[in-house]
Coordinates of C-alpha atoms in Angstrom, one line a residue:
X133 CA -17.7 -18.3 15.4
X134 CA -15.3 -21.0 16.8
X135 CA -11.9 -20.6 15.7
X136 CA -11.6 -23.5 14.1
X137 CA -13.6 -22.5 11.3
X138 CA -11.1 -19.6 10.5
X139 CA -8.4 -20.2 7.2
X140 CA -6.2 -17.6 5.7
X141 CA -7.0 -16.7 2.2
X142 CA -4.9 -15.8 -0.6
X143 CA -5.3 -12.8 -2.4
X144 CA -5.3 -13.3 -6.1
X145 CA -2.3 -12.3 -8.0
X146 CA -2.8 -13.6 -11.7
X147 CA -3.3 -10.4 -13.0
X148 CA 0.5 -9.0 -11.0
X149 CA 2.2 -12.0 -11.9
X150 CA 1.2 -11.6 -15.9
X151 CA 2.1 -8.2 -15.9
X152 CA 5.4 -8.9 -14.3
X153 CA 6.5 -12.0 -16.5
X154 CA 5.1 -9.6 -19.2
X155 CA 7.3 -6.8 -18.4
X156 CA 10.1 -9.0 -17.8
X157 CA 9.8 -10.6 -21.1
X158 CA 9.4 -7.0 -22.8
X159 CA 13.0 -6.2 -21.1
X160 CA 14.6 -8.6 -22.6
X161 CA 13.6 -8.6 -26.0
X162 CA 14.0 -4.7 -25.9
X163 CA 17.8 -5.5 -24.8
X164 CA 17.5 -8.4 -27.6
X165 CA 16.7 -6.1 -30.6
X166 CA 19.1 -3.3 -29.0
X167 CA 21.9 -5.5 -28.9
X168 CA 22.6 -5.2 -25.2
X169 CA 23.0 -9.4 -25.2
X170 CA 26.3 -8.8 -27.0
X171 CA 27.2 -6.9 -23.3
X172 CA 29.0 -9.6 -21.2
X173 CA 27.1 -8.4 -18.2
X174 CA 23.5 -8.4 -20.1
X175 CA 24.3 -11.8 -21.6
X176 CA 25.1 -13.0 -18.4
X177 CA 21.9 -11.5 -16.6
X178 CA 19.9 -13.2 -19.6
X179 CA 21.4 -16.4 -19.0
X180 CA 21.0 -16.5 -15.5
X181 CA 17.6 -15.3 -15.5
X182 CA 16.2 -17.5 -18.3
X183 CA 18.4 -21.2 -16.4
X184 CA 16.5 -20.0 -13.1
X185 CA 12.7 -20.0 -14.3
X186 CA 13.2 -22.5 -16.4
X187 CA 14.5 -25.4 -14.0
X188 CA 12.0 -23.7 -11.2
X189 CA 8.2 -23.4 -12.8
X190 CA 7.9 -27.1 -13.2
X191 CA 8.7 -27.8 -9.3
X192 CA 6.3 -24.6 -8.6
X193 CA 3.7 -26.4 -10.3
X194 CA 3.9 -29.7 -9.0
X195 CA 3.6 -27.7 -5.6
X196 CA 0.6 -26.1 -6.7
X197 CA -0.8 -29.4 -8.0
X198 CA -0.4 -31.4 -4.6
X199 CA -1.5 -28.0 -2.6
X200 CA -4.8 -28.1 -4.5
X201 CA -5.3 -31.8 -4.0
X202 CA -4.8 -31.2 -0.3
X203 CA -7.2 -28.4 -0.3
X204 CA -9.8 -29.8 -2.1
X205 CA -10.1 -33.8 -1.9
X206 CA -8.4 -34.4 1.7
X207 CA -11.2 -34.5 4.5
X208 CA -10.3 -32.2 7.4
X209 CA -10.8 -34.7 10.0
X210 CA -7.7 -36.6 8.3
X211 CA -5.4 -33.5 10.1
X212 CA -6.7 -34.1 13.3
X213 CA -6.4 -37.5 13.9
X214 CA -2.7 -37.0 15.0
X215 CA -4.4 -34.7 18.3
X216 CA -5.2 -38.3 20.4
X217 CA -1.0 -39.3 20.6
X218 CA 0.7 -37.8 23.5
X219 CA 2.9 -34.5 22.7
X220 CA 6.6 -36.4 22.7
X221 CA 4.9 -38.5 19.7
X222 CA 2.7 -35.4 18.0
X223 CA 5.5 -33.2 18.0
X224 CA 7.8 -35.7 15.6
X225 CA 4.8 -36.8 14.0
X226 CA 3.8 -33.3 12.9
X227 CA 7.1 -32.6 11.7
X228 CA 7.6 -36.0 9.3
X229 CA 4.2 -34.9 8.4
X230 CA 5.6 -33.4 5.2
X231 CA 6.3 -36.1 3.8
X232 CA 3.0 -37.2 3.8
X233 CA 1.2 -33.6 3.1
X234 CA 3.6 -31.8 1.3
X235 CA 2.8 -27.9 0.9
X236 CA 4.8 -25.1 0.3
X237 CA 5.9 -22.6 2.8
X238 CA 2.6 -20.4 2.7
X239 CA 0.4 -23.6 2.4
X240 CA 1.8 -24.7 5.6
X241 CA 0.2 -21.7 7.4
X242 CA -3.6 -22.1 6.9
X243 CA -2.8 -26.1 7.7
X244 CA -1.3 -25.2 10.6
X245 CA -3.9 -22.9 11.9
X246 CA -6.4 -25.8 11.3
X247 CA -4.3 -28.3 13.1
X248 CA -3.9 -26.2 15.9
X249 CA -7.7 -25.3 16.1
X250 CA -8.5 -29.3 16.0
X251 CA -6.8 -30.0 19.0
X252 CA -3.4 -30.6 18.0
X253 CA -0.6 -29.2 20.2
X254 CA 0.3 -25.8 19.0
X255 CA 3.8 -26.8 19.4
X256 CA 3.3 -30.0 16.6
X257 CA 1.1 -27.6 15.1
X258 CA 4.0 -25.6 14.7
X259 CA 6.5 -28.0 13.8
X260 CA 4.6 -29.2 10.8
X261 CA 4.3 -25.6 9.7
X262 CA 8.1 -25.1 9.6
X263 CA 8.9 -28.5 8.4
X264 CA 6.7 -29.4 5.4
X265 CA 7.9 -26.5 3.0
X266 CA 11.2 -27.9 3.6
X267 CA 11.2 -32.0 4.1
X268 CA 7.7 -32.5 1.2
X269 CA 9.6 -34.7 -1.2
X270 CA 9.2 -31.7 -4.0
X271 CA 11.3 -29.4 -2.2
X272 CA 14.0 -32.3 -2.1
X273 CA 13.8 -33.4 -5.4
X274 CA 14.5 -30.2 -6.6
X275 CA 16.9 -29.6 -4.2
X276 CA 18.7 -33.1 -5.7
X277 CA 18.1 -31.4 -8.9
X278 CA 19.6 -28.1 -8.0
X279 CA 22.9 -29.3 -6.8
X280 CA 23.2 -32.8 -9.1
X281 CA 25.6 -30.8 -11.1
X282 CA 27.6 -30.2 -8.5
X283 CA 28.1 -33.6 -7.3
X284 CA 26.9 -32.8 -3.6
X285 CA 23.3 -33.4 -4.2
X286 CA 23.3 -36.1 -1.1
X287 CA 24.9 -34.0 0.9
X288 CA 22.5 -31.0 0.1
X289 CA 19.6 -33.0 0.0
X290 CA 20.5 -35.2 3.9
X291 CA 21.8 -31.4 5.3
X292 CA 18.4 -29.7 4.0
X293 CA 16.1 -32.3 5.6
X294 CA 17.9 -32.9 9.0
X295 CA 18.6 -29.0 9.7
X296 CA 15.2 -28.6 8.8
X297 CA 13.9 -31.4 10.8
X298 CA 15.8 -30.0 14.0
X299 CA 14.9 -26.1 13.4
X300 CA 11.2 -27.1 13.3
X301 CA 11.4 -29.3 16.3
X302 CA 13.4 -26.6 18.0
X303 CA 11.2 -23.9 17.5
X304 CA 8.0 -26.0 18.0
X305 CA 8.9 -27.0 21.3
X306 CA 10.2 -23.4 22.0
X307 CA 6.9 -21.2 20.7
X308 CA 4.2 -24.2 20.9
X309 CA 3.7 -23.5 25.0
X310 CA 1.2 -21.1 24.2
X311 CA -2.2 -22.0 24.3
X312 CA -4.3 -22.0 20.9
X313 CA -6.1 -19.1 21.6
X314 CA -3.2 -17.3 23.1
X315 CA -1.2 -18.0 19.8
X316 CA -3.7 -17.5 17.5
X317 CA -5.4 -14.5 16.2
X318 CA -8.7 -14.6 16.0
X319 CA -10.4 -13.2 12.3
X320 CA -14.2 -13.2 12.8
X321 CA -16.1 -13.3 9.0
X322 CA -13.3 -15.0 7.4
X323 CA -15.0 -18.3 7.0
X324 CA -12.9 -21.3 5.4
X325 CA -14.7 -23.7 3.3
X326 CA -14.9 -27.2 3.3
X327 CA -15.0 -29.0 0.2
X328 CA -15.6 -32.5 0.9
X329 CA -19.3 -32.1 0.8
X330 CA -19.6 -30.7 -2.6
X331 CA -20.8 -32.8 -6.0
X332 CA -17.6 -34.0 -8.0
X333 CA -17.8 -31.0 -10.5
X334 CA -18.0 -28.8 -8.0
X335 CA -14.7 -30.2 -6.5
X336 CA -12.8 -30.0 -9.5
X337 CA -13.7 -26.3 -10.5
X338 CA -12.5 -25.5 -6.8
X339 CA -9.5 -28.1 -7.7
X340 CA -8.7 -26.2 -11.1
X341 CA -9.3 -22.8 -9.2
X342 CA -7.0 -23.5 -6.2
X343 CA -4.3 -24.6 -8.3
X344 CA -4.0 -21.3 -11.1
X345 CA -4.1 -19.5 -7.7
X346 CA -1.8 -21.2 -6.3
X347 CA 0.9 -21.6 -9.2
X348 CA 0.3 -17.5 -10.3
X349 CA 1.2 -16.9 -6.1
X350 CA 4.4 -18.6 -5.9
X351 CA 5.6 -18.0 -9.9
X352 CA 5.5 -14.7 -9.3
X353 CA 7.9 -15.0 -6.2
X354 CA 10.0 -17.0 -9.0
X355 CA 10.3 -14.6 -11.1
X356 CA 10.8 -11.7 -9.5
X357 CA 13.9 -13.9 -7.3
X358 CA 15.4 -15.2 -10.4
X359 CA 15.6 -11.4 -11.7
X360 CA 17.1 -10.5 -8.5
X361 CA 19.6 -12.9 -8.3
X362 CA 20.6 -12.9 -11.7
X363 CA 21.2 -9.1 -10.9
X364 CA 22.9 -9.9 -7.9
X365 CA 25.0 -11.9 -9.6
X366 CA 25.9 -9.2 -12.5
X367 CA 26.0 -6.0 -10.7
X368 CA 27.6 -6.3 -7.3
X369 CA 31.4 -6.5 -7.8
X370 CA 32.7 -9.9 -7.5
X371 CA 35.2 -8.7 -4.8
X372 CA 32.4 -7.9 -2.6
X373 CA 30.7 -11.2 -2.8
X374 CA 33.7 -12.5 -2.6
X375 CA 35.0 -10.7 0.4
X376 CA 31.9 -12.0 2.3
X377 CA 31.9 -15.3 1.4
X378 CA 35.1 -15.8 2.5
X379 CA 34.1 -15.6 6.1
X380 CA 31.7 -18.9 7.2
X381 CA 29.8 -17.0 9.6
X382 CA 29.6 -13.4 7.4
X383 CA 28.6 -15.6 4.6
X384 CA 25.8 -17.5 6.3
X385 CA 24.4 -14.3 7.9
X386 CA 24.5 -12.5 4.6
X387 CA 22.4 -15.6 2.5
X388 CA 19.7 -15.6 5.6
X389 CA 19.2 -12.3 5.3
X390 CA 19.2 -12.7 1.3
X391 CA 16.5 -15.5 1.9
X392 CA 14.3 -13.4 3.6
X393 CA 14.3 -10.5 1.6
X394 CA 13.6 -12.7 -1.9
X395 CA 10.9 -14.5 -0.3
X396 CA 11.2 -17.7 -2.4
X397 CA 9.1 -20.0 -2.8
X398 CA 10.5 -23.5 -1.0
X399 CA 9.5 -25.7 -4.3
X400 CA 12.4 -23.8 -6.2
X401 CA 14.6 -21.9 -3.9
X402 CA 17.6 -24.4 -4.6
X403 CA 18.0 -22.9 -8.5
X404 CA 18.8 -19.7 -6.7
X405 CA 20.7 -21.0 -3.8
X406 CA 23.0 -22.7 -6.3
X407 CA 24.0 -20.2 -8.3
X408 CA 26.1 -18.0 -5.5
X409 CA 29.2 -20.2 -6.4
X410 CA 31.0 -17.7 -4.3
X411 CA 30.1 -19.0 -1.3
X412 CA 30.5 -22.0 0.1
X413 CA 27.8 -24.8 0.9
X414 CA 27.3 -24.4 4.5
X415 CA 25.9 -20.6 3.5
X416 CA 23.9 -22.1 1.1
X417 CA 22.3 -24.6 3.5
X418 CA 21.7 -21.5 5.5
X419 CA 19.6 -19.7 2.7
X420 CA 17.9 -23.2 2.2
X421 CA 16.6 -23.6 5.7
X422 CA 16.0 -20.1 7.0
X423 CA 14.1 -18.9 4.3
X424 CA 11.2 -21.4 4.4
X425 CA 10.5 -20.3 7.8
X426 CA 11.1 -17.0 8.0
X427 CA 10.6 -14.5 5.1
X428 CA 9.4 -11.3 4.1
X429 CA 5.9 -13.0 3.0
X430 CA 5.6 -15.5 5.3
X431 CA 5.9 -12.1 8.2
X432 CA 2.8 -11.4 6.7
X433 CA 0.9 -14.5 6.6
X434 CA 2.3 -14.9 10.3
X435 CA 1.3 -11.8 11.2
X436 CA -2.2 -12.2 10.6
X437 CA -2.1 -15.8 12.0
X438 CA -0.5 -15.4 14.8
X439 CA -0.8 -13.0 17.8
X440 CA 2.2 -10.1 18.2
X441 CA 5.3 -11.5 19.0
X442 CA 5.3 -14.6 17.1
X443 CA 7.6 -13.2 15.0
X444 CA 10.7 -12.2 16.5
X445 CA 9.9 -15.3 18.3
X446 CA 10.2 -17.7 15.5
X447 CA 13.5 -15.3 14.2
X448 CA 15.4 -15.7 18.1
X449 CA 15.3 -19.4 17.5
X450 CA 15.3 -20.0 14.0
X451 CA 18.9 -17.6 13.2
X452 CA 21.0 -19.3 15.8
X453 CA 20.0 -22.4 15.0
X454 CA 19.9 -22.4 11.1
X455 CA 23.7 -20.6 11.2
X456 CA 24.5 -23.3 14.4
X457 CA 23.8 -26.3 11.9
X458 CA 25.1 -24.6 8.4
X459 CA 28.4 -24.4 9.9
X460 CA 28.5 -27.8 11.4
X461 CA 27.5 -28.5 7.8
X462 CA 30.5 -27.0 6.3
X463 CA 32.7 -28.9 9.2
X464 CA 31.7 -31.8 8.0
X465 CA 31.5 -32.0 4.4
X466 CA 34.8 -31.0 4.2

């Protein structure tokens, strides 16, 4: 089996993400009937909680809308029409590529893979894989979103895209010097399928199919990171927060790390990033870029992508790079 013909499949998680919104929901009316809202802290939680979801599951399902239509009605030959330009032209063109094909962060994998296997350099391969869950015009319209209230969503929005951009061309050029099949793992029996031969009702129940999975994935990431933040954000004393976010590079470090542990989805990350109002906006570029590269899921979905290595790879250029450029960031928007 050539590796071409290899995708990465996504476990279904309906049933998890149910029961967790479920539970979640069950929590708060419990605290409802018991009063606990009348708590400052609770109320708080609640509030935080309930603004997060809210302003996120609409972006998560546009995501999951486009991602479908990708999967289903684009032709795979369209992806590899970018392997006849010459690699200082790929590598750019595979990064802008987001605009044109915009998928989220785990979306971007599978792609990738198929580029890669097509012919494309695996280093424009790779840039389009860390670009498009961060310069698809969903992640920046929620990102304007996000941070309208705040009156920097220009600067948010230009600093998102432009780290972004450099970070994916950084690390594409600094990991794609591999060969395909030294980069890639191989995965023998895990056939992908393509769609664009199938009748039109067989395309839309793969269409309808792709997208439930798809939304029920990356919801459940939303929930579960609104939760946490809003806990975050209620339970650690304010005087630790604020004692890291006083320090630019502390601060930065702290909201990577914080990125990769939530695991958000790109699509809605910027309702979280927004709400640590204790620190300042060149640590919340940081948690913007780093995460939609390198995250506790995405370790996953590389590791069974990639060959060993690839990881702590992708982290050796992507940290100095993403904290580099956040506190330029907060140099210049002073």
């Amino acid at each position: 089996m050539s590796i071409d013909t290899i995708a990465v499949r996504r476990p279904d998680t309906r049933g998890l993400t149910v029961a967790l919104a479920a539970t979640l929901m069950a929590l708060l009316l419990i605290a409802r009937i018991a009063g606990l809202e009348d708590v400052a802290a609770a109320g708080t939680f609640v509030l935080i909680f309930t603004s997060l979801v809210v302003e996120a599951l609409p972006f998560v399902l546009m995501g999951a809308l486009v991602s479908a239509l990708i999967e289903v009605y684009v032709p795979p030959s369209w992806f590899g029409r970018v392997a006849g330009l010459p690699l200082p032209f790929q590598l750019p063109a595979a990064a802008l590529g987001g605009f044109a094909f915009p998928v989220c962060e785990c979306g971007s994998v599978p792609v990738a893979r198929r580029l890669i296997a097509k012919g494309v350099h695996p280093a424009a391969g790779l840039a389009f894989m860390l670009a498009s869950p961060i310069l698809n015009p969903i992640v920046l319209a929620s990102t304007w979103v996000a941070y309208s209230g705040r009156g920097v969503a220009t600067e948010m929005v230009l600093g998102r895209a432009g780290l972004g951009l450099i970070l994916a061309l950084t690390a594409g050029w600094a990991i794609g010097t591999d060969k395909a099949r030294e980069l890639l793992r191989p995965r023998p029996g895990e056939d992908s399928h393509d769609h664009t031969s199938e009748s039109n009702s067989n395309k839309f129940s793969a269409f309808t199919t792709h997208l439930a999975s798809d939304f029920f994935f990356m919801g459940r990431f939303v929930v579960l990171g609104g939760a946490i933040a809003a806990l975050l954000q209620t339970a650690i004393p304010q005087s630790i927060v604020g004692g890291l976010a006083q320090t630019p590079v502390v601060g930065a470090l702290a909201l990577m790390g914080l990125a990769f542990v939530l695991s958000l989805c790109s699509e809605a990350d910027a309702f979280v990033a927004v709400s640590f109002v204790q620190f300042p906006l060149g640590s919340q570029l940081a948690f913007l870029v780093f995460g939609p590269v390198v995250d506790a899921k995405l370790a996953l979905l590389y590791g069974a992508t990639f060959r060993r290595r690839f990881v702590l790879r992708l982290v050796a250029v992507a940290l100095p790079v993403t904290l580099a450029g956040s506190l330029w960031f907060e140099v210049i928007i002073r």
